[in-house]
Short mmCIF file of C-alpha atoms in Angstrom, two decimals:
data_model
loop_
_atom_site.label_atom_id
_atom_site.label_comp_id
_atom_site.label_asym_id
_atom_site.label_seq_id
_atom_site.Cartn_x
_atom_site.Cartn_y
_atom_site.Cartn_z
CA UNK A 1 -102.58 -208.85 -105.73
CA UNK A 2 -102.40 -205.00 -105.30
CA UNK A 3 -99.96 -205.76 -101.70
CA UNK A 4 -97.82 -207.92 -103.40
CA UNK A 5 -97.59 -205.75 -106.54
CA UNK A 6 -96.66 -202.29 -104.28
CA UNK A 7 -94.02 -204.58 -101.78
CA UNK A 8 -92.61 -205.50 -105.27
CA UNK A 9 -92.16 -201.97 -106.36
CA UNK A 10 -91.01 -201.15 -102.98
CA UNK A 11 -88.28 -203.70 -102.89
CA UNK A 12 -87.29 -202.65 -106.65
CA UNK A 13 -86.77 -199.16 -105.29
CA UNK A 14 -84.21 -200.29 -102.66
CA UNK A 15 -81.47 -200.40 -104.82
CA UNK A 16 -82.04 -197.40 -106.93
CA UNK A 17 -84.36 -194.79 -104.89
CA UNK A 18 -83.90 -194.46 -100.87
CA UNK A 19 -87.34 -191.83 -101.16
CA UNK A 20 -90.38 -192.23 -103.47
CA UNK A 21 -93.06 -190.23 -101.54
CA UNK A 22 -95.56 -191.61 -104.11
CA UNK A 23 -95.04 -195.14 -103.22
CA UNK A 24 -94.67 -194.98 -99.84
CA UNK A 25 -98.12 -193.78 -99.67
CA UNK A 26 -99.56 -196.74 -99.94
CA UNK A 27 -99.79 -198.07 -96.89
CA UNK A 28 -99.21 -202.72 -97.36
CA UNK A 29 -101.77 -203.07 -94.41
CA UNK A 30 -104.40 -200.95 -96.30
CA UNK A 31 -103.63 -202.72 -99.87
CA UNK A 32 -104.12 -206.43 -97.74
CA UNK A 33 -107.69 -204.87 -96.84
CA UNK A 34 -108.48 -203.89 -100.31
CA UNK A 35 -107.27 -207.37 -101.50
CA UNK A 36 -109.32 -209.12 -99.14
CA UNK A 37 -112.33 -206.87 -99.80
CA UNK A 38 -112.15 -208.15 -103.81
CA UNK A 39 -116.00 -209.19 -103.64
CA UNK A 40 -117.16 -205.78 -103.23
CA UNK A 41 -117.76 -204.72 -106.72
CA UNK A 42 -116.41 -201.14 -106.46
CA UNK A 43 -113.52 -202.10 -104.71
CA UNK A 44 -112.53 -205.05 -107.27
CA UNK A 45 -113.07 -202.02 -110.03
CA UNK A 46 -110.54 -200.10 -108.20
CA UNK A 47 -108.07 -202.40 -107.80
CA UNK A 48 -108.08 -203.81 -111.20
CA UNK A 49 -107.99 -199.68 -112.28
CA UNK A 50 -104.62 -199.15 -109.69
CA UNK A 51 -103.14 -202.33 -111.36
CA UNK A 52 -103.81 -201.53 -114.88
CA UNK A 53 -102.05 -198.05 -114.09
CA UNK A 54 -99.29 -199.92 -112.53
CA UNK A 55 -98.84 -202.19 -115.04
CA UNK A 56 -95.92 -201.05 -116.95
CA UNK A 57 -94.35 -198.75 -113.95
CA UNK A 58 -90.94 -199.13 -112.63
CA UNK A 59 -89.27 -196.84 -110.68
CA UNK A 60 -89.34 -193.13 -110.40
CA UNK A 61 -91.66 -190.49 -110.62
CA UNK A 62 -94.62 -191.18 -113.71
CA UNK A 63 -97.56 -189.70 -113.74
CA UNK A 64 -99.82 -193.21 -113.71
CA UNK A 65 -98.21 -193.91 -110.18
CA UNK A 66 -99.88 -190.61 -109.04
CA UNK A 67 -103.26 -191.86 -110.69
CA UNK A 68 -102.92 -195.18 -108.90
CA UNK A 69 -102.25 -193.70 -105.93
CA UNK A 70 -105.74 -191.36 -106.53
CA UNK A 71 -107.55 -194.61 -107.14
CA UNK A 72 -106.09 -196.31 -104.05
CA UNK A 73 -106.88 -193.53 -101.49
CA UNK A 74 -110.64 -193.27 -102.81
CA UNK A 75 -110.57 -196.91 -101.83
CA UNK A 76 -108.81 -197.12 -99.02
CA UNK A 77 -111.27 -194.19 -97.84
CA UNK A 78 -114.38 -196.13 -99.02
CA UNK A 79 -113.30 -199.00 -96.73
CA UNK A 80 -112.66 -196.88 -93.75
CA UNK A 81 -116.02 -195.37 -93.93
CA UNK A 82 -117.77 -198.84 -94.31
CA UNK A 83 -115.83 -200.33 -91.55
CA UNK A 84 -117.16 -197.19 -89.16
CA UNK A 85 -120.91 -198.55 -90.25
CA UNK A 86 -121.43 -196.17 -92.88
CA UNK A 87 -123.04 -197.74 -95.98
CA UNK A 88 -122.24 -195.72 -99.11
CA UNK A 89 -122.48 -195.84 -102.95
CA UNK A 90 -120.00 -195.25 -105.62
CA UNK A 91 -122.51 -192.13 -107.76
CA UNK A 92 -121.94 -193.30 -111.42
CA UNK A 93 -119.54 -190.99 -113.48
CA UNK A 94 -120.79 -189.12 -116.44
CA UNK A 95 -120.18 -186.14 -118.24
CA UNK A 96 -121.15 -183.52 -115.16
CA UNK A 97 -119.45 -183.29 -112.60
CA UNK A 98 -120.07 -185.66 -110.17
CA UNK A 99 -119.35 -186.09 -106.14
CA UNK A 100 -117.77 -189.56 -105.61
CA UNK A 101 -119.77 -191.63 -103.21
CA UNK A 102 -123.59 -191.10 -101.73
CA UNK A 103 -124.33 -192.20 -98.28
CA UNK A 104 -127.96 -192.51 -96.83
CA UNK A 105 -128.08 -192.58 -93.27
CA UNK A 106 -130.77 -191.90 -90.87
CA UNK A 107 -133.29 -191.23 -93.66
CA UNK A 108 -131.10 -188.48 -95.30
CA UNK A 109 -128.96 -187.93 -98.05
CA UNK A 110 -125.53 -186.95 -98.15
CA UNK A 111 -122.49 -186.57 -100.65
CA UNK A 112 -118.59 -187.03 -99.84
CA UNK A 113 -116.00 -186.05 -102.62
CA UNK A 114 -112.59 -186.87 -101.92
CA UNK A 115 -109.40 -185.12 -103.11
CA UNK A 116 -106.03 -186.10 -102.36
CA UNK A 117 -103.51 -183.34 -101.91
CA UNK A 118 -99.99 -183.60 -103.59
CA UNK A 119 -96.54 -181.92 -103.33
CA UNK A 120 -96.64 -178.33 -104.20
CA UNK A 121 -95.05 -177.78 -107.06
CA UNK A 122 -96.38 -181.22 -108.49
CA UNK A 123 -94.19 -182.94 -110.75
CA UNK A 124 -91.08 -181.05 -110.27
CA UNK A 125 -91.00 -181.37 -106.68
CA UNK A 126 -92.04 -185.29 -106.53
CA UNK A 127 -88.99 -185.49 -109.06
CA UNK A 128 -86.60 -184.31 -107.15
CA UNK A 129 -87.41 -185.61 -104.24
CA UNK A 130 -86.77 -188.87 -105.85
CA UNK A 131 -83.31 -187.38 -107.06
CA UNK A 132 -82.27 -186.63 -103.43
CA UNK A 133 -83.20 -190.33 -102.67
CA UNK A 134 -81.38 -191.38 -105.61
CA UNK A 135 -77.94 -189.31 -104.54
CA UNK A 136 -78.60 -190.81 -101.20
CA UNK A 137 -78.19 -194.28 -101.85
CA UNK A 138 -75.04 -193.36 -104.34
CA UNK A 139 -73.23 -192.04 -101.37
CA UNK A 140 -74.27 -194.74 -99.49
CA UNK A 141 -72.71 -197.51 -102.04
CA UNK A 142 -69.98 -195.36 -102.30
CA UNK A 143 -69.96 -195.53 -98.30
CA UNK A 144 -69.53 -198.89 -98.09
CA UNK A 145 -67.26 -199.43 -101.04
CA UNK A 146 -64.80 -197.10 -99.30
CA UNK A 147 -64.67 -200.01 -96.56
CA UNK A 148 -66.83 -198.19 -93.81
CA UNK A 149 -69.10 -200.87 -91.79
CA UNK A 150 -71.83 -198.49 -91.46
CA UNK A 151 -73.14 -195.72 -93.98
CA UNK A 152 -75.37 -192.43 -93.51
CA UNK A 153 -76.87 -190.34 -96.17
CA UNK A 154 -79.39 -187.49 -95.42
CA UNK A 155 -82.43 -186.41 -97.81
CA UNK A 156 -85.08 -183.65 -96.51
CA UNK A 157 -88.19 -183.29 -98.62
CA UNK A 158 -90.80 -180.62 -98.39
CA UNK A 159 -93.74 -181.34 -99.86
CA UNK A 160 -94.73 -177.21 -99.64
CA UNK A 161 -91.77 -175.77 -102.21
CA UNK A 162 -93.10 -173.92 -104.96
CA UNK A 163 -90.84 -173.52 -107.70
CA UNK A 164 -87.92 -171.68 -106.12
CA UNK A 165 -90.24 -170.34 -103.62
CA UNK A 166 -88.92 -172.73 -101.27
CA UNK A 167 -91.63 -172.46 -98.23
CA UNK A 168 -91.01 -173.41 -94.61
CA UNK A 169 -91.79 -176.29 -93.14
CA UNK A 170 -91.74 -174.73 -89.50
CA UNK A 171 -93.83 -171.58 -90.58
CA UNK A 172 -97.67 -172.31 -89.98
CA UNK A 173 -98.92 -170.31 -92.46
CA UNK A 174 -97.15 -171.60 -95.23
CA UNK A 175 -98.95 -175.19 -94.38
CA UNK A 176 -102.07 -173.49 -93.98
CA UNK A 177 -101.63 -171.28 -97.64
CA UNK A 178 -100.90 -174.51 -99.42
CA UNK A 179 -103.43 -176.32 -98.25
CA UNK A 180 -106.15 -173.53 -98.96
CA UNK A 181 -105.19 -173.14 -102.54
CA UNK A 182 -104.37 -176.50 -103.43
CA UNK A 183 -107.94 -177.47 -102.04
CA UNK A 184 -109.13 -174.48 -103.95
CA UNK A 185 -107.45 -175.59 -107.34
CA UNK A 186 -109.12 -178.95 -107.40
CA UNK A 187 -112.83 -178.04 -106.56
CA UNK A 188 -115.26 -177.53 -108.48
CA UNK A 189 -118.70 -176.48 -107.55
CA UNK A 190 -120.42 -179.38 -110.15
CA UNK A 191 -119.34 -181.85 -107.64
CA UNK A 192 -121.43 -180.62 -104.99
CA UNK A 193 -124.53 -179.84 -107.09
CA UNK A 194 -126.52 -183.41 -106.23
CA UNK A 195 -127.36 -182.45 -102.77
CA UNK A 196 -125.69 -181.98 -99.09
CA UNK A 197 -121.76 -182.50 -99.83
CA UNK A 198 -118.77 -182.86 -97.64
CA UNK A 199 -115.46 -182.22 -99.05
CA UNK A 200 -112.40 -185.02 -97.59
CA UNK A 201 -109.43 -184.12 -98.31
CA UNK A 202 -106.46 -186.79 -97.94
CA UNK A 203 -103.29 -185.21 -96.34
CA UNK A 204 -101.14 -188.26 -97.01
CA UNK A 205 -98.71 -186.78 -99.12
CA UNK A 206 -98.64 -183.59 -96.61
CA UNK A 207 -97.96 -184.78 -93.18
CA UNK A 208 -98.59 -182.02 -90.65
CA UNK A 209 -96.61 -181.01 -87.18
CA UNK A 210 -97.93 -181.71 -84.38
CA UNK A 211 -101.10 -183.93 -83.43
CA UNK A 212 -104.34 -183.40 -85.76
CA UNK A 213 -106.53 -182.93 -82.46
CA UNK A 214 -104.34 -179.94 -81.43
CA UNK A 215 -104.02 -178.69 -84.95
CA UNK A 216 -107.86 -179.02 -84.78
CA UNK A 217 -108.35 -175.31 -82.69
CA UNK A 218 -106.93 -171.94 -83.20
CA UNK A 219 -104.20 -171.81 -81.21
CA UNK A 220 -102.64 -174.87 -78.91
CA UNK A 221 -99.86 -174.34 -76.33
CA UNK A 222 -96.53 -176.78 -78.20
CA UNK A 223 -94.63 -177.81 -75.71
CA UNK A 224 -93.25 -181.23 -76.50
CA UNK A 225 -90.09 -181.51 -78.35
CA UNK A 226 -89.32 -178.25 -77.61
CA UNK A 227 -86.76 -176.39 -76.25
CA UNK A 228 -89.00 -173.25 -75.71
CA UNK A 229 -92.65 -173.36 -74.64
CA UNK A 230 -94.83 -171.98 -77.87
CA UNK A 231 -97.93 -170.91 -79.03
CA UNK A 232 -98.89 -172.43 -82.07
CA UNK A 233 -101.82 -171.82 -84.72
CA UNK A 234 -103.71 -174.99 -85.78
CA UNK A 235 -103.09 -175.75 -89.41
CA UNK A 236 -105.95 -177.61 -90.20
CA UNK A 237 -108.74 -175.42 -88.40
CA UNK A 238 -107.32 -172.00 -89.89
CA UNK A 239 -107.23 -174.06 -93.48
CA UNK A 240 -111.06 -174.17 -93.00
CA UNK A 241 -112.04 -171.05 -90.72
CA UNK A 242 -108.75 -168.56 -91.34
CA UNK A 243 -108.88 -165.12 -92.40
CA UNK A 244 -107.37 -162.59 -94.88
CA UNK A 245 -104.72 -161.07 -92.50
CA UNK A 246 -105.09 -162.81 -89.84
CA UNK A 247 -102.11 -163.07 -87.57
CA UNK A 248 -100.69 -166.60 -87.37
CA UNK A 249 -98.36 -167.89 -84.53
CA UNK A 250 -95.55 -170.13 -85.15
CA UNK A 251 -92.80 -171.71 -83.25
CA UNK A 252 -90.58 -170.04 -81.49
CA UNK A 253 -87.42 -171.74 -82.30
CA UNK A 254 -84.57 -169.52 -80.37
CA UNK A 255 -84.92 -167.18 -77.43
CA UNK A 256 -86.13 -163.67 -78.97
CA UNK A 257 -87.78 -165.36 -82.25
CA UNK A 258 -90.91 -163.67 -83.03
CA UNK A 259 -94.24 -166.43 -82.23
CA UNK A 260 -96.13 -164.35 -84.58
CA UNK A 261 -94.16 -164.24 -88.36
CA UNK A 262 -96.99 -163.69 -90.18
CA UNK A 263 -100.37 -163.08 -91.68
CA UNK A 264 -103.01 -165.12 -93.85
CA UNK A 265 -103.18 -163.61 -97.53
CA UNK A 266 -105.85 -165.85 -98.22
CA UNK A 267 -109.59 -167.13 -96.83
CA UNK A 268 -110.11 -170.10 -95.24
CA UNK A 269 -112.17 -172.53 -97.62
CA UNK A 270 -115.50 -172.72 -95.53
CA UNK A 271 -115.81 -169.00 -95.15
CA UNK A 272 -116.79 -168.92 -98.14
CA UNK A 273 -117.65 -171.76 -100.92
CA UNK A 274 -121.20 -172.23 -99.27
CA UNK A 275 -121.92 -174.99 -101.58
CA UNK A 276 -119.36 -177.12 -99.18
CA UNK A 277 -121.36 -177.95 -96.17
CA UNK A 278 -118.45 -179.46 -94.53
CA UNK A 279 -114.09 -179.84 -94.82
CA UNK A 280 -112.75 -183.31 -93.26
CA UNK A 281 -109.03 -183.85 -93.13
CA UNK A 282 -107.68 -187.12 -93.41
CA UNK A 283 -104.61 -187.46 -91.43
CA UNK A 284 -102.07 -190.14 -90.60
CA UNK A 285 -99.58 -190.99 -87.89
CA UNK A 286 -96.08 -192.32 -87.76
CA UNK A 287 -97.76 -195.57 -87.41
CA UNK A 288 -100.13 -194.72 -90.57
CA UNK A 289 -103.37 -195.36 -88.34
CA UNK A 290 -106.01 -193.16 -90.33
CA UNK A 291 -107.71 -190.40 -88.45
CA UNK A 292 -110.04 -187.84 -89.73
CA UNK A 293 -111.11 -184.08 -88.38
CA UNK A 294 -114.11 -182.61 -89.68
CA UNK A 295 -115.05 -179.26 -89.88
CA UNK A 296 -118.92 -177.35 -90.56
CA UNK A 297 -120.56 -174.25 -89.85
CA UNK A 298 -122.41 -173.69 -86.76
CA UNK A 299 -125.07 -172.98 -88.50
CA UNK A 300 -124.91 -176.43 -90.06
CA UNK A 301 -124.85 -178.35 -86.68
CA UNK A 302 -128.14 -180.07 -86.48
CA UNK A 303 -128.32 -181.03 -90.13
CA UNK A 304 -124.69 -182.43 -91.03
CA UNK A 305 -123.50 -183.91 -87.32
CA UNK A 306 -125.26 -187.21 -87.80
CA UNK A 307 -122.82 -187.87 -91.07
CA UNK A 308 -119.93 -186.54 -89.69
CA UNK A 309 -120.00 -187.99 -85.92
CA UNK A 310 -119.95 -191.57 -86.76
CA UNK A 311 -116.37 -191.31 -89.29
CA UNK A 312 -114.68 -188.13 -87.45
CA UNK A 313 -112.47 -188.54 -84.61
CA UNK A 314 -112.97 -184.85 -84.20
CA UNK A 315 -115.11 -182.31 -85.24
CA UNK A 316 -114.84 -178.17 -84.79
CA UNK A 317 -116.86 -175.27 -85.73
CA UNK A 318 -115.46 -171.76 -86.40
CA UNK A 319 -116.61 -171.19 -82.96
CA UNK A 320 -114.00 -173.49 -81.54
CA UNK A 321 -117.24 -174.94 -79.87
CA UNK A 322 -115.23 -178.36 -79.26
CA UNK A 323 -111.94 -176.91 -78.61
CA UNK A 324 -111.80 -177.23 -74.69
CA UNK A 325 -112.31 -181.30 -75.34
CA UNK A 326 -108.91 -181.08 -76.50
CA UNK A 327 -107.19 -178.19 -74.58
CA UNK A 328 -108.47 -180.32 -71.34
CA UNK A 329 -105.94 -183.17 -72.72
CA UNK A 330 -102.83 -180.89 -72.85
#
């Protein structure tokens, strides 16, 4: 039902909208898993709740396909976890705030709330980058209509631009900023009131440079790709660990070009915000295989490890205690 309801909307785009960064986060392998899971009783909620918002939505940007998508990454993330051997519980909304899911394992209990990260800019920016698609596939008709055999239109999107503050999308701290204050603008401390909470946030909408594992430490050598060796700061363990002023290192991308550009105006969210005991990224490839970094205090170690070993394929410290596991591979 919910696959062949989001290939329909896909195949509806085609001749109207080359780019719909909305709908194209859906992954159809991840909707076939949460059609097939239908006898679980919070995922058949879920997907009746994605449909319902789906129901009378077209094309184009609309502010129910973001809701739908909300719905369908808490699933999608519910199944991931249960498939890792992680039993969990769907905490019944009411008027507090509330974490999402409660998971009991090895006689303790801990909270996940998830929060899925959009464009900056929000509506404005997922509207036009359905615009650009839109131009696109005019030129494209108009292309072919012209009596070429072959036609090429070009869109860029960047899912950072702010208004007219159009950020870069090869500047690391302008990944690491927006991440920091859009997690920053959609927690609040309520949801981590019932106990030992972890905070996931879904990066689907925001897809990083580089490899999450290397973006996992403070600073990786880039060297792939690239026509000058680099030093590079890793986006996702400076958006939990960086500091005010901290100097950041981005690519080089010319002979001469500064590696350092810049430096953090803002904390990274687990130096502060105690009441988060632990940040987890979810990440995805160019193949859209899920993979998830998590990041805790030292501190911490003994008493959140055993929740986030079994569904991280990484885990760091401020300490960059794990970072040599990764700098071995390079």
């Amino acid at each position: 039902m919910l696959y062949s309801k989001i290939l329909s909307l896909r195949q509806n785009h085609l001749g109207y909208i080359t780019i719909n960064p909305l709908l194209n986060a859906f992954s159809l392998e991840m909707c076939q898993e949460i059609d097939a899971a239908e006898n679980d009783e919070f995922i058949r909620k879920t997907r009746n709740s994605i449909l319902n918002r789906l129901k009378n939505y077209e094309i184009g940007y609309h502010v129910e396909l973001q809701q739908a998508l909300r719905d369908y990454s808490e699933a999608a993330t519910y199944l991931s976890l249960k498939s890792k051997g992680i039993l969990l519980e769907k905490v019944p909304e009411n008027t507090n705030k509330t974490p999402d899911f409660k998971v009991n394992l090895e006689g303790k209990e801990f909270f996940i709330e998830i929060k899925t990260l959009g464009f900056g800019g929000g509506e404005e920016n997922y509207i036009k980058a359905m615009e650009q698609g839109l131009d696109a596939q005019v030129s494209i008709e108009n292309q072919l209509k012209a009596g070429n055999t072959t036609a090429i239109a070009i869109t860029a999107i960047n899912p950072l631009k702010q208004g007219e503050q159009d950020y870069s999308y090869s500047r690391q701290k302008d990944f690491i900023e927006t991440i920091i204050k859009k997690i920053k603008g959609l927690v609040k401390q309520g949801q981590f009131e019932a106990g030992s909470t972890i905070l996931l946030i879904d990066l689907s909408l925001i897809p990083i440079p580089a490899d999450f594992k290397v973006n996992s430490i403070p600073i990786f050598p880039l060297f792939e790709n690239q026509k000058l060796k680099n030093l590079v700061s890793g986006i996702l363990w400076y958006s939990a660990f960086g500091k005010e002023n901290e100097r950041i290192f981005s690519p080089i991308e010319f002979e001469g070009d500064a590696n350092i550009k810049s430096e953090l105006s803002i904390e990274g969210i687990l130096n502060k915000n105690d009441f988060i005991k632990a940040l987890c990224f979810q990440v995805y490839n160019l193949r859209q295989e899920r993979k998830v970094v998590g990041f805790y205090r030292a501190k911490d170690e003994d008493s959140i490890m055993p929740l986030l070993s079994p569904f991280c394929d990484f885990v760091n410290d401020e300490m960059n205690t794990n970072g040599w596991r990764i700098l071995q591979m390079l």
